[in-house]
Amino acid sequence: MSTAYKNRIQEFKVALSEEHINLKTLRELCFNGIPFEGGIRALCWKVLLNYLPLDQTLWDSFLKKEREVYSQFLKEMIIQPGIAKANLGLSREDVTKEDHPLNPNPDSRWNTYFKDNEILLQIDKDVRRLYPDMAFFQRPTDYPCQLILDPQNDYETLRRRVEQTTLKAQTVNRNRSGVTNVSSPGKSLNLYPSNEYEVLPNGTEAHWEVVERILFIYAKLNPGIAYVQGMNEIVGPIYYTFATDPNSEWKEHAEADTFFCFTNLMSENRDNFIKSLDDSQCGITYKMESVYSMLKDKDLELFHKLEEQNIKPQYFTFRWLTLLLSQEFLLPDVIRIWDTLFSDQDRFHFLILVCCAMLILIRDHLLAGDFTVNMRLLQDYPISDVHTILTKAKELQDNP
């Protein structure tokens, strides 16, 4: 470890040891990348994503309260509708004449349960494929959720719900445009294709199952948006960062902390996932067009070339912007980009700068290429050095 890097770690330690953290100072430090050592990155992200208060004296009581709230979410939401609400939902009610599995009433708990299963199946399908090139998400967590796995209680695990629903019901695939495919899983005896993660033995949980639970709780608490494909790609890097924290006291609570940080990030990013807002000023179409507006201002020749070839921003920037570039780079590089994005006060404007920088950095290739070559370049971005990209984006920011 170089002296300069040791000094940088020390700067972070000083900034994070203040009783009242100076957010401006912390942002400036984080903008150029956050060290992993000592759990510094995980801690900084919790501050930058507006989870931890700036006053450190409040942390213990705040974290205790938030983690208790998350436990309550688990108790209330990962249950069958037939489990009574009384006594923390531990006593089972019989199916009644008023409420039963065939009840068409929209307010029926059974009706809600079946609708939840549709969402759960889509989440399950997506999280089983999260970062397949890495072993991490397939490995067991050191801190499985005892509330869910305890054989003494009546709570049904999401794992069991998925198994039962997959075997008995049709699979409904939902993407951002709505229902796209309905298929019967009965056609295949193999429940989990070879490119998907398999379930671990009872009593253990893989990291992908923890991510599944976070997304399911989020969908239940946010019925207006529920779950849309791609959210798994946003929660994944946050959970990975918290679940690999070298400080075990933080690592133990990676699930709850990830949930709240993801929720805060989605509160800023959720409009990108709501189709009815696409063409509004807060929607994704406006943001995609903002990339081209900025490119027109920064590199008119390249802008005209893309226009001339009828390469529309939605052909590639939709994925770049909605998934915060998580699909364009390897996970360590995504995390490095997010250090900078999270530290910028106007993080989503800086994301547009990053997208514009990515285009300008391959301008010579784009100017020389035809439509097919250029589309391939944009959908499989060729530069892997994220430091170069972030430096260019900063240069564009400093020279408006």
mmCIF file of C-alpha atoms in Angstrom:
data_model
loop_
_atom_site.group_PDB
_atom_site.id
_atom_site.type_symbol
_atom_site.label_atom_id
_atom_site.label_comp_id
_atom_site.label_asym_id
_atom_site.label_seq_id
_atom_site.Cartn_x
_atom_site.Cartn_y
_atom_site.Cartn_z
ATOM 1 C CA MET A 1 0.000 0.000 0.000
ATOM 2 C CA SER A 2 1.542 3.307 -1.096
ATOM 3 C CA THR A 3 2.094 6.201 1.285
ATOM 4 C CA ALA A 4 -0.306 8.347 -0.745
ATOM 5 C CA TYR A 5 -3.048 5.717 -0.403
ATOM 6 C CA LYS A 6 -2.426 5.386 3.345
ATOM 7 C CA ASN A 7 -2.720 9.158 3.651
ATOM 8 C CA ARG A 8 -5.981 9.052 1.712
ATOM 9 C CA ILE A 9 -7.402 6.411 4.057
ATOM 10 C CA GLN A 10 -6.375 8.612 6.967
ATOM 11 C CA GLU A 11 -8.212 11.578 5.426
ATOM 12 C CA PHE A 12 -11.391 9.496 5.299
ATOM 13 C CA LYS A 13 -10.934 8.318 8.876
ATOM 14 C CA VAL A 14 -10.587 11.902 10.065
ATOM 15 C CA ALA A 15 -13.674 13.008 8.119
ATOM 16 C CA LEU A 16 -15.714 10.090 9.483
ATOM 17 C CA SER A 17 -14.555 10.555 13.062
ATOM 18 C CA GLU A 18 -16.110 14.000 13.411
ATOM 19 C CA GLU A 19 -19.048 14.046 15.796
ATOM 20 C CA HIS A 20 -20.941 15.959 13.113
ATOM 21 C CA ILE A 21 -19.796 14.858 9.647
ATOM 22 C CA ASN A 22 -19.055 17.671 7.224
ATOM 23 C CA LEU A 23 -20.968 16.474 4.158
ATOM 24 C CA LYS A 24 -19.227 18.855 1.762
ATOM 25 C CA THR A 25 -15.788 17.584 2.825
ATOM 26 C CA LEU A 26 -16.939 13.950 2.633
ATOM 27 C CA ARG A 27 -18.435 14.444 -0.847
ATOM 28 C CA GLU A 28 -15.175 15.930 -2.125
ATOM 29 C CA LEU A 29 -13.192 13.006 -0.730
ATOM 30 C CA CYS A 30 -15.573 10.365 -2.101
ATOM 31 C CA PHE A 31 -15.737 11.904 -5.572
ATOM 32 C CA ASN A 32 -12.294 10.501 -6.413
ATOM 33 C CA GLY A 33 -13.075 7.008 -5.132
ATOM 34 C CA ILE A 34 -13.597 5.519 -1.692
ATOM 35 C CA PRO A 35 -11.236 2.986 -0.063
ATOM 36 C CA PHE A 36 -12.686 -0.433 0.784
ATOM 37 C CA GLU A 37 -10.343 -0.875 3.754
ATOM 38 C CA GLY A 38 -11.879 -0.696 7.217
ATOM 39 C CA GLY A 39 -15.412 -0.622 5.813
ATOM 40 C CA ILE A 40 -14.924 2.995 4.725
ATOM 41 C CA ARG A 41 -16.816 2.636 1.443
ATOM 42 C CA ALA A 42 -19.856 0.969 3.009
ATOM 43 C CA LEU A 43 -20.015 3.657 5.687
ATOM 44 C CA CYS A 44 -19.655 6.508 3.191
ATOM 45 C CA TRP A 45 -22.403 5.104 0.974
ATOM 46 C CA LYS A 46 -24.755 4.969 3.969
ATOM 47 C CA VAL A 47 -24.110 8.665 4.568
ATOM 48 C CA LEU A 48 -24.194 9.703 0.882
ATOM 49 C CA LEU A 49 -27.482 7.841 0.308
ATOM 50 C CA ASN A 50 -29.065 9.829 3.156
ATOM 51 C CA TYR A 51 -29.462 6.813 5.429
ATOM 52 C CA LEU A 52 -27.133 7.620 8.307
ATOM 53 C CA PRO A 53 -27.632 11.034 9.928
ATOM 54 C CA LEU A 54 -24.654 13.407 9.861
ATOM 55 C CA ASP A 55 -24.721 13.566 13.665
ATOM 56 C CA GLN A 56 -22.851 10.427 14.760
ATOM 57 C CA THR A 57 -24.217 10.599 18.296
ATOM 58 C CA LEU A 58 -27.588 9.560 16.815
ATOM 59 C CA TRP A 59 -26.297 6.513 14.961
ATOM 60 C CA ASP A 60 -26.819 3.816 17.618
ATOM 61 C CA SER A 61 -30.432 4.710 18.375
ATOM 62 C CA PHE A 62 -31.221 5.388 14.685
ATOM 63 C CA LEU A 63 -29.821 2.060 13.463
ATOM 64 C CA LYS A 64 -31.555 0.113 16.241
ATOM 65 C CA LYS A 65 -34.872 1.674 15.276
ATOM 66 C CA GLU A 66 -34.463 1.181 11.499
ATOM 67 C CA ARG A 67 -33.422 -2.440 11.852
ATOM 68 C CA GLU A 68 -36.391 -3.109 14.119
ATOM 69 C CA VAL A 69 -38.649 -1.533 11.497
ATOM 70 C CA TYR A 70 -37.203 -3.850 8.850
ATOM 71 C CA SER A 71 -37.788 -6.892 11.094
ATOM 72 C CA GLN A 72 -41.373 -5.761 11.422
ATOM 73 C CA PHE A 73 -41.672 -5.579 7.618
ATOM 74 C CA LEU A 74 -40.495 -9.193 7.445
ATOM 75 C CA LYS A 75 -43.045 -10.249 10.034
ATOM 76 C CA GLU A 76 -45.916 -8.480 8.299
ATOM 77 C CA MET A 77 -45.144 -9.169 4.657
ATOM 78 C CA ILE A 78 -43.499 -12.533 4.213
ATOM 79 C CA ILE A 79 -46.488 -14.495 5.450
ATOM 80 C CA GLN A 80 -49.521 -16.243 4.028
ATOM 81 C CA PRO A 81 -52.744 -14.255 4.277
ATOM 82 C CA GLY A 82 -54.155 -17.054 6.455
ATOM 83 C CA ILE A 83 -51.779 -16.172 9.315
ATOM 84 C CA ALA A 84 -53.472 -14.045 11.952
ATOM 85 C CA LYS A 85 -52.284 -10.504 12.581
ATOM 86 C CA ALA A 86 -52.747 -10.922 16.326
ATOM 87 C CA ASN A 87 -49.822 -11.978 18.464
ATOM 88 C CA LEU A 88 -47.288 -10.873 15.827
ATOM 89 C CA GLY A 89 -48.999 -13.080 13.274
ATOM 90 C CA LEU A 90 -47.999 -16.359 14.868
ATOM 91 C CA SER A 91 -51.438 -17.957 15.162
ATOM 92 C CA ARG A 92 -53.062 -19.429 12.032
ATOM 93 C CA GLU A 93 -56.663 -18.660 11.109
ATOM 94 C CA ASP A 94 -58.812 -21.141 9.258
ATOM 95 C CA VAL A 95 -59.976 -20.397 5.751
ATOM 96 C CA THR A 96 -63.412 -18.805 6.228
ATOM 97 C CA LYS A 97 -66.514 -18.420 4.075
ATOM 98 C CA GLU A 98 -65.714 -14.725 3.822
ATOM 99 C CA ASP A 99 -62.107 -15.190 2.716
ATOM 100 C CA HIS A 100 -60.837 -18.209 0.831
ATOM 101 C CA PRO A 101 -58.436 -18.914 -2.060
ATOM 102 C CA LEU A 102 -61.165 -18.481 -4.741
ATOM 103 C CA ASN A 103 -62.475 -15.197 -3.334
ATOM 104 C CA PRO A 104 -62.604 -12.684 -6.258
ATOM 105 C CA ASN A 105 -62.773 -9.662 -3.931
ATOM 106 C CA PRO A 106 -59.738 -7.390 -4.625
ATOM 107 C CA ASP A 107 -59.392 -6.821 -0.874
ATOM 108 C CA SER A 108 -59.125 -10.536 -0.167
ATOM 109 C CA ARG A 109 -55.865 -11.526 1.494
ATOM 110 C CA TRP A 110 -55.768 -14.583 -0.774
ATOM 111 C CA ASN A 111 -56.144 -12.369 -3.852
ATOM 112 C CA THR A 112 -53.249 -10.233 -2.620
ATOM 113 C CA TYR A 113 -51.207 -13.357 -1.949
ATOM 114 C CA PHE A 114 -51.597 -14.627 -5.521
ATOM 115 C CA LYS A 115 -50.762 -11.227 -7.015
ATOM 116 C CA ASP A 116 -47.691 -11.047 -4.802
ATOM 117 C CA ASN A 117 -46.635 -14.427 -6.152
ATOM 118 C CA GLU A 118 -46.584 -13.061 -9.714
ATOM 119 C CA ILE A 119 -44.188 -10.331 -8.607
ATOM 120 C CA LEU A 120 -42.156 -12.780 -6.530
ATOM 121 C CA LEU A 121 -41.650 -15.123 -9.485
ATOM 122 C CA GLN A 122 -40.258 -12.291 -11.613
ATOM 123 C CA ILE A 123 -37.927 -11.165 -8.815
ATOM 124 C CA ASP A 124 -36.816 -14.759 -8.265
ATOM 125 C CA LYS A 125 -36.043 -15.253 -11.938
ATOM 126 C CA ASP A 126 -33.970 -12.058 -12.060
ATOM 127 C CA VAL A 127 -31.989 -12.452 -8.842
ATOM 128 C CA ARG A 128 -30.979 -16.007 -9.730
ATOM 129 C CA ARG A 129 -29.014 -14.462 -12.620
ATOM 130 C CA LEU A 130 -27.417 -11.620 -10.691
ATOM 131 C CA TYR A 131 -23.720 -11.291 -11.618
ATOM 132 C CA PRO A 132 -23.404 -14.924 -12.813
ATOM 133 C CA ASP A 133 -19.655 -14.477 -13.396
ATOM 134 C CA MET A 134 -19.119 -14.019 -9.648
ATOM 135 C CA ALA A 135 -19.447 -16.733 -7.040
ATOM 136 C CA PHE A 136 -20.470 -14.266 -4.313
ATOM 137 C CA PHE A 137 -24.244 -14.248 -4.808
ATOM 138 C CA GLN A 138 -24.386 -18.055 -4.877
ATOM 139 C CA ARG A 139 -22.495 -18.393 -1.607
ATOM 140 C CA PRO A 140 -24.251 -18.708 1.764
ATOM 141 C CA THR A 141 -24.486 -15.600 3.872
ATOM 142 C CA ASP A 142 -22.853 -15.728 7.305
ATOM 143 C CA TYR A 143 -25.985 -14.076 8.699
ATOM 144 C CA PRO A 144 -29.106 -15.918 7.453
ATOM 145 C CA CYS A 145 -32.381 -14.387 8.601
ATOM 146 C CA GLN A 146 -33.324 -16.368 11.694
ATOM 147 C CA LEU A 147 -36.817 -14.882 11.787
ATOM 148 C CA ILE A 148 -37.567 -16.442 8.404
ATOM 149 C CA LEU A 149 -35.639 -19.700 8.781
ATOM 150 C CA ASP A 150 -36.703 -20.578 12.336
ATOM 151 C CA PRO A 151 -38.571 -23.910 12.006
ATOM 152 C CA GLN A 152 -40.596 -23.098 15.142
ATOM 153 C CA ASN A 153 -42.549 -20.254 13.522
ATOM 154 C CA ASP A 154 -45.344 -20.273 10.978
ATOM 155 C CA TYR A 155 -43.799 -17.876 8.501
ATOM 156 C CA GLU A 156 -43.439 -19.208 5.003
ATOM 157 C CA THR A 157 -40.087 -18.530 3.348
ATOM 158 C CA LEU A 158 -40.052 -16.921 -0.078
ATOM 159 C CA ARG A 159 -38.117 -19.995 -1.194
ATOM 160 C CA ARG A 160 -41.094 -22.231 -0.379
ATOM 161 C CA ARG A 161 -43.553 -19.879 -2.044
ATOM 162 C CA VAL A 162 -41.514 -19.848 -5.231
ATOM 163 C CA GLU A 163 -41.244 -23.639 -5.306
ATOM 164 C CA GLN A 164 -44.974 -24.145 -4.800
ATOM 165 C CA THR A 165 -46.044 -21.425 -7.202
ATOM 166 C CA THR A 166 -43.591 -22.455 -9.909
ATOM 167 C CA LEU A 167 -44.811 -26.028 -9.799
ATOM 168 C CA LYS A 168 -48.521 -25.205 -9.697
ATOM 169 C CA ALA A 169 -49.045 -21.973 -11.606
ATOM 170 C CA GLN A 170 -48.164 -20.303 -14.836
ATOM 171 C CA THR A 171 -45.111 -18.096 -14.882
ATOM 172 C CA VAL A 172 -45.864 -14.498 -15.784
ATOM 173 C CA ASN A 173 -42.854 -12.565 -17.020
ATOM 174 C CA ARG A 174 -43.126 -8.827 -16.532
ATOM 175 C CA ASN A 175 -40.750 -6.323 -17.962
ATOM 176 C CA ARG A 176 -40.929 -2.572 -17.955
ATOM 177 C CA SER A 177 -43.576 -2.574 -20.675
ATOM 178 C CA GLY A 178 -45.915 -4.907 -18.802
ATOM 179 C CA VAL A 179 -46.715 -8.561 -19.319
ATOM 180 C CA THR A 180 -44.651 -9.966 -22.150
ATOM 181 C CA ASN A 181 -44.773 -13.716 -21.816
ATOM 182 C CA VAL A 182 -46.881 -16.346 -20.139
ATOM 183 C CA SER A 183 -45.473 -19.849 -20.010
ATOM 184 C CA SER A 184 -46.148 -23.029 -18.143
ATOM 185 C CA PRO A 185 -43.202 -24.275 -16.112
ATOM 186 C CA GLY A 186 -44.703 -27.762 -16.255
ATOM 187 C CA LYS A 187 -43.110 -28.181 -19.667
ATOM 188 C CA SER A 188 -39.741 -28.485 -18.018
ATOM 189 C CA LEU A 189 -38.896 -30.772 -15.155
ATOM 190 C CA ASN A 190 -35.771 -28.748 -14.439
ATOM 191 C CA LEU A 191 -36.931 -25.947 -12.153
ATOM 192 C CA TYR A 192 -33.636 -24.068 -12.288
ATOM 193 C CA PRO A 193 -31.881 -23.792 -15.678
ATOM 194 C CA SER A 194 -28.117 -24.193 -15.635
ATOM 195 C CA ASN A 195 -27.536 -20.438 -15.880
ATOM 196 C CA GLU A 196 -29.513 -19.761 -12.699
ATOM 197 C CA TYR A 197 -28.502 -20.162 -9.071
ATOM 198 C CA GLU A 198 -29.765 -23.189 -7.209
ATOM 199 C CA VAL A 199 -31.187 -23.268 -3.713
ATOM 200 C CA LEU A 200 -28.924 -24.132 -0.770
ATOM 201 C CA PRO A 201 -29.847 -26.691 1.929
ATOM 202 C CA ASN A 202 -32.416 -25.781 4.589
ATOM 203 C CA GLY A 203 -31.083 -23.569 7.357
ATOM 204 C CA THR A 204 -28.797 -21.632 5.010
ATOM 205 C CA GLU A 205 -29.420 -18.798 2.592
ATOM 206 C CA ALA A 206 -27.484 -17.653 -0.440
ATOM 207 C CA HIS A 207 -26.826 -13.945 -0.872
ATOM 208 C CA TRP A 208 -29.188 -13.854 -3.881
ATOM 209 C CA GLU A 209 -32.032 -14.980 -1.609
ATOM 210 C CA VAL A 210 -31.367 -12.020 0.679
ATOM 211 C CA VAL A 211 -31.539 -9.693 -2.342
ATOM 212 C CA GLU A 212 -34.805 -11.381 -3.354
ATOM 213 C CA ARG A 213 -36.293 -10.646 0.059
ATOM 214 C CA ILE A 214 -35.214 -6.974 -0.071
ATOM 215 C CA LEU A 215 -36.869 -6.520 -3.485
ATOM 216 C CA PHE A 216 -40.039 -8.313 -2.401
ATOM 217 C CA ILE A 217 -40.426 -6.105 0.674
ATOM 218 C CA TYR A 218 -39.779 -3.023 -1.495
ATOM 219 C CA ALA A 219 -42.462 -4.146 -3.978
ATOM 220 C CA LYS A 220 -44.978 -4.695 -1.167
ATOM 221 C CA LEU A 221 -44.319 -1.270 0.341
ATOM 222 C CA ASN A 222 -44.404 0.509 -3.030
ATOM 223 C CA PRO A 223 -47.423 -0.956 -4.861
ATOM 224 C CA GLY A 224 -47.491 1.940 -7.337
ATOM 225 C CA ILE A 225 -44.234 0.731 -8.874
ATOM 226 C CA ALA A 226 -43.859 -2.717 -7.220
ATOM 227 C CA TYR A 227 -41.002 -4.483 -9.000
ATOM 228 C CA VAL A 228 -39.648 -3.756 -12.468
ATOM 229 C CA GLN A 229 -36.873 -5.693 -14.156
ATOM 230 C CA GLY A 230 -33.589 -3.868 -13.595
ATOM 231 C CA MET A 231 -34.140 -3.033 -9.947
ATOM 232 C CA ASN A 232 -32.140 -6.175 -9.152
ATOM 233 C CA GLU A 233 -29.150 -4.625 -10.954
ATOM 234 C CA ILE A 234 -29.379 -1.536 -8.727
ATOM 235 C CA VAL A 235 -29.770 -3.292 -5.383
ATOM 236 C CA GLY A 236 -27.031 -5.853 -6.197
ATOM 237 C CA PRO A 237 -23.951 -3.588 -5.920
ATOM 238 C CA ILE A 238 -25.296 -1.918 -2.753
ATOM 239 C CA TYR A 239 -25.874 -5.257 -1.052
ATOM 240 C CA TYR A 240 -22.496 -6.580 -2.220
ATOM 241 C CA THR A 241 -20.743 -3.528 -0.751
ATOM 242 C CA PHE A 242 -22.490 -3.875 2.616
ATOM 243 C CA ALA A 243 -22.285 -7.689 2.803
ATOM 244 C CA THR A 244 -18.516 -7.646 2.226
ATOM 245 C CA ASP A 245 -17.902 -4.972 4.864
ATOM 246 C CA PRO A 246 -14.826 -6.089 6.865
ATOM 247 C CA ASN A 247 -16.527 -4.794 10.018
ATOM 248 C CA SER A 248 -18.763 -7.664 11.162
ATOM 249 C CA GLU A 249 -20.979 -5.393 13.279
ATOM 250 C CA TRP A 250 -22.076 -3.630 10.088
ATOM 251 C CA LYS A 251 -21.952 -6.724 7.889
ATOM 252 C CA GLU A 252 -24.434 -8.547 10.115
ATOM 253 C CA HIS A 253 -27.102 -5.975 9.241
ATOM 254 C CA ALA A 254 -26.346 -5.736 5.506
ATOM 255 C CA GLU A 255 -29.898 -6.758 4.581
ATOM 256 C CA ALA A 256 -31.749 -4.054 6.517
ATOM 257 C CA ASP A 257 -29.192 -1.342 5.686
ATOM 258 C CA THR A 258 -29.298 -2.264 1.978
ATOM 259 C CA PHE A 259 -33.093 -2.096 1.992
ATOM 260 C CA PHE A 260 -33.172 1.462 3.323
ATOM 261 C CA CYS A 261 -30.310 2.705 1.116
ATOM 262 C CA PHE A 262 -31.927 1.108 -1.952
ATOM 263 C CA THR A 263 -35.258 2.699 -1.034
ATOM 264 C CA ASN A 264 -33.601 6.124 -0.726
ATOM 265 C CA LEU A 265 -31.820 5.716 -4.067
ATOM 266 C CA MET A 266 -35.035 4.560 -5.755
ATOM 267 C CA SER A 267 -36.869 7.588 -4.378
ATOM 268 C CA GLU A 268 -34.589 9.637 -6.632
ATOM 269 C CA ASN A 269 -34.496 7.165 -9.527
ATOM 270 C CA ARG A 270 -37.948 5.575 -9.520
ATOM 271 C CA ASP A 271 -39.442 7.850 -12.209
ATOM 272 C CA ASN A 272 -37.179 6.086 -14.712
ATOM 273 C CA PHE A 273 -39.081 2.873 -13.994
ATOM 274 C CA ILE A 274 -42.612 4.277 -14.311
ATOM 275 C CA LYS A 275 -43.778 3.955 -17.912
ATOM 276 C CA SER A 276 -46.585 6.516 -17.575
ATOM 277 C CA LEU A 277 -43.973 9.183 -16.741
ATOM 278 C CA ASP A 278 -41.665 8.377 -19.673
ATOM 279 C CA ASP A 279 -42.489 11.517 -21.642
ATOM 280 C CA SER A 280 -42.737 13.887 -18.690
ATOM 281 C CA GLN A 281 -39.878 16.142 -17.619
ATOM 282 C CA CYS A 282 -38.998 13.740 -14.810
ATOM 283 C CA GLY A 283 -39.235 10.653 -17.035
ATOM 284 C CA ILE A 284 -36.594 8.614 -18.802
ATOM 285 C CA THR A 285 -37.255 9.994 -22.313
ATOM 286 C CA TYR A 286 -36.306 13.507 -21.193
ATOM 287 C CA LYS A 287 -33.110 12.204 -19.598
ATOM 288 C CA MET A 288 -32.146 10.204 -22.676
ATOM 289 C CA GLU A 289 -32.637 13.278 -24.841
ATOM 290 C CA SER A 290 -30.552 15.272 -22.328
ATOM 291 C CA VAL A 291 -27.551 13.086 -23.205
ATOM 292 C CA TYR A 292 -27.875 14.087 -26.876
ATOM 293 C CA SER A 293 -28.532 17.744 -25.971
ATOM 294 C CA MET A 294 -25.298 17.777 -23.998
ATOM 295 C CA LEU A 295 -23.434 15.952 -26.783
ATOM 296 C CA LYS A 296 -24.685 18.533 -29.281
ATOM 297 C CA ASP A 297 -23.207 21.237 -27.071
ATOM 298 C CA LYS A 298 -19.892 19.434 -26.454
ATOM 299 C CA ASP A 299 -19.229 17.679 -29.784
ATOM 300 C CA LEU A 300 -21.447 18.875 -32.620
ATOM 301 C CA GLU A 301 -19.717 16.729 -35.270
ATOM 302 C CA LEU A 302 -20.338 13.502 -33.349
ATOM 303 C CA PHE A 303 -23.919 14.536 -32.585
ATOM 304 C CA HIS A 304 -24.620 15.073 -36.310
ATOM 305 C CA LYS A 305 -23.056 11.718 -37.169
ATOM 306 C CA LEU A 306 -25.341 9.835 -34.764
ATOM 307 C CA GLU A 307 -28.354 11.815 -35.979
ATOM 308 C CA GLU A 308 -27.436 11.137 -39.597
ATOM 309 C CA GLN A 309 -27.260 7.400 -38.894
ATOM 310 C CA ASN A 310 -30.579 7.577 -37.055
ATOM 311 C CA ILE A 311 -28.996 6.188 -33.870
ATOM 312 C CA LYS A 312 -31.534 7.343 -31.303
ATOM 313 C CA PRO A 313 -30.519 7.809 -27.652
ATOM 314 C CA GLN A 314 -33.092 5.247 -26.490
ATOM 315 C CA TYR A 315 -31.207 2.516 -28.380
ATOM 316 C CA PHE A 316 -28.482 2.519 -25.724
ATOM 317 C CA THR A 317 -28.899 5.260 -23.093
ATOM 318 C CA PHE A 318 -32.092 3.698 -21.704
ATOM 319 C CA ARG A 319 -30.037 0.917 -20.127
ATOM 320 C CA TRP A 320 -27.158 3.229 -19.202
ATOM 321 C CA LEU A 321 -29.419 5.631 -17.320
ATOM 322 C CA THR A 322 -32.023 3.373 -15.692
ATOM 323 C CA LEU A 323 -29.446 0.865 -14.421
ATOM 324 C CA LEU A 324 -26.819 3.504 -13.496
ATOM 325 C CA LEU A 325 -24.301 1.824 -15.853
ATOM 326 C CA SER A 326 -24.394 -1.388 -13.813
ATOM 327 C CA GLN A 327 -24.630 -3.523 -16.959
ATOM 328 C CA GLU A 328 -21.817 -1.826 -18.869
ATOM 329 C CA PHE A 329 -18.882 -2.633 -16.574
ATOM 330 C CA LEU A 330 -17.608 -5.292 -14.184
ATOM 331 C CA LEU A 331 -18.920 -5.014 -10.613
ATOM 332 C CA PRO A 332 -15.734 -3.455 -9.095
ATOM 333 C CA ASP A 333 -15.830 -0.782 -11.805
ATOM 334 C CA VAL A 334 -19.560 -0.175 -11.293
ATOM 335 C CA ILE A 335 -18.868 0.342 -7.593
ATOM 336 C CA ARG A 336 -16.086 2.831 -8.425
ATOM 337 C CA ILE A 337 -18.429 4.777 -10.722
ATOM 338 C CA TRP A 338 -21.067 4.798 -8.000
ATOM 339 C CA ASP A 339 -18.565 6.263 -5.510
ATOM 340 C CA THR A 340 -18.490 9.334 -7.730
ATOM 341 C CA LEU A 341 -22.188 9.343 -8.639
ATOM 342 C CA PHE A 342 -23.319 9.087 -5.011
ATOM 343 C CA SER A 343 -20.918 11.825 -3.920
ATOM 344 C CA ASP A 344 -22.145 14.356 -6.474
ATOM 345 C CA GLN A 345 -24.898 16.551 -5.108
ATOM 346 C CA ASP A 346 -26.804 16.308 -8.387
ATOM 347 C CA ARG A 347 -25.925 12.652 -9.004
ATOM 348 C CA PHE A 348 -28.264 12.059 -11.926
ATOM 349 C CA HIS A 349 -27.035 15.104 -13.791
ATOM 350 C CA PHE A 350 -23.511 13.787 -13.351
ATOM 351 C CA LEU A 351 -24.679 10.448 -14.767
ATOM 352 C CA ILE A 352 -25.669 12.292 -17.948
ATOM 353 C CA LEU A 353 -22.173 13.815 -18.029
ATOM 354 C CA VAL A 354 -20.675 10.329 -17.694
ATOM 355 C CA CYS A 355 -22.810 9.053 -20.591
ATOM 356 C CA CYS A 356 -21.740 12.006 -22.727
ATOM 357 C CA ALA A 357 -18.090 11.379 -21.805
ATOM 358 C CA MET A 358 -18.469 7.732 -22.854
ATOM 359 C CA LEU A 359 -19.605 8.852 -26.310
ATOM 360 C CA ILE A 360 -16.856 11.437 -26.765
ATOM 361 C CA LEU A 361 -14.144 8.981 -25.706
ATOM 362 C CA ILE A 362 -15.033 6.692 -28.627
ATOM 363 C CA ARG A 363 -15.792 9.506 -31.085
ATOM 364 C CA ASP A 364 -13.125 8.437 -33.598
ATOM 365 C CA HIS A 365 -14.594 4.934 -33.791
ATOM 366 C CA LEU A 366 -18.133 6.294 -34.060
ATOM 367 C CA LEU A 367 -17.210 8.814 -36.759
ATOM 368 C CA ALA A 368 -15.576 6.030 -38.799
ATOM 369 C CA GLY A 369 -18.249 3.370 -38.259
ATOM 370 C CA ASP A 370 -21.523 2.598 -40.000
ATOM 371 C CA PHE A 371 -24.846 2.030 -38.217
ATOM 372 C CA THR A 372 -24.189 -1.641 -37.406
ATOM 373 C CA VAL A 373 -20.635 -1.095 -36.138
ATOM 374 C CA ASN A 374 -21.693 1.869 -34.028
ATOM 375 C CA MET A 375 -24.669 0.104 -32.484
ATOM 376 C CA ARG A 376 -22.383 -2.748 -31.504
ATOM 377 C CA LEU A 377 -19.963 -0.283 -29.912
ATOM 378 C CA LEU A 378 -22.707 1.427 -27.938
ATOM 379 C CA GLN A 379 -24.361 -1.762 -26.740
ATOM 380 C CA ASP A 380 -21.056 -3.374 -25.780
ATOM 381 C CA TYR A 381 -19.001 -0.393 -24.653
ATOM 382 C CA PRO A 382 -15.304 -0.946 -25.479
ATOM 383 C CA ILE A 383 -13.509 1.112 -22.800
ATOM 384 C CA SER A 384 -13.086 -0.642 -19.455
ATOM 385 C CA ASP A 385 -10.960 2.006 -17.698
ATOM 386 C CA VAL A 386 -13.594 3.832 -15.657
ATOM 387 C CA HIS A 387 -11.013 6.302 -14.334
ATOM 388 C CA THR A 388 -10.621 7.688 -17.880
ATOM 389 C CA ILE A 389 -14.400 7.998 -18.233
ATOM 390 C CA LEU A 390 -14.876 9.749 -14.885
ATOM 391 C CA THR A 391 -11.973 12.119 -15.579
ATOM 392 C CA LYS A 392 -13.574 13.083 -18.903
ATOM 393 C CA ALA A 393 -16.980 13.567 -17.247
ATOM 394 C CA LYS A 394 -15.406 15.845 -14.626
ATOM 395 C CA GLU A 395 -13.697 17.802 -17.397
ATOM 396 C CA LEU A 396 -17.075 18.278 -19.128
ATOM 397 C CA GLN A 397 -18.574 19.414 -15.813
ATOM 398 C CA ASP A 398 -15.801 21.941 -15.212
ATOM 399 C CA ASN A 399 -16.079 23.383 -18.722
ATOM 400 C CA PRO A 400 -19.798 24.024 -19.249
#
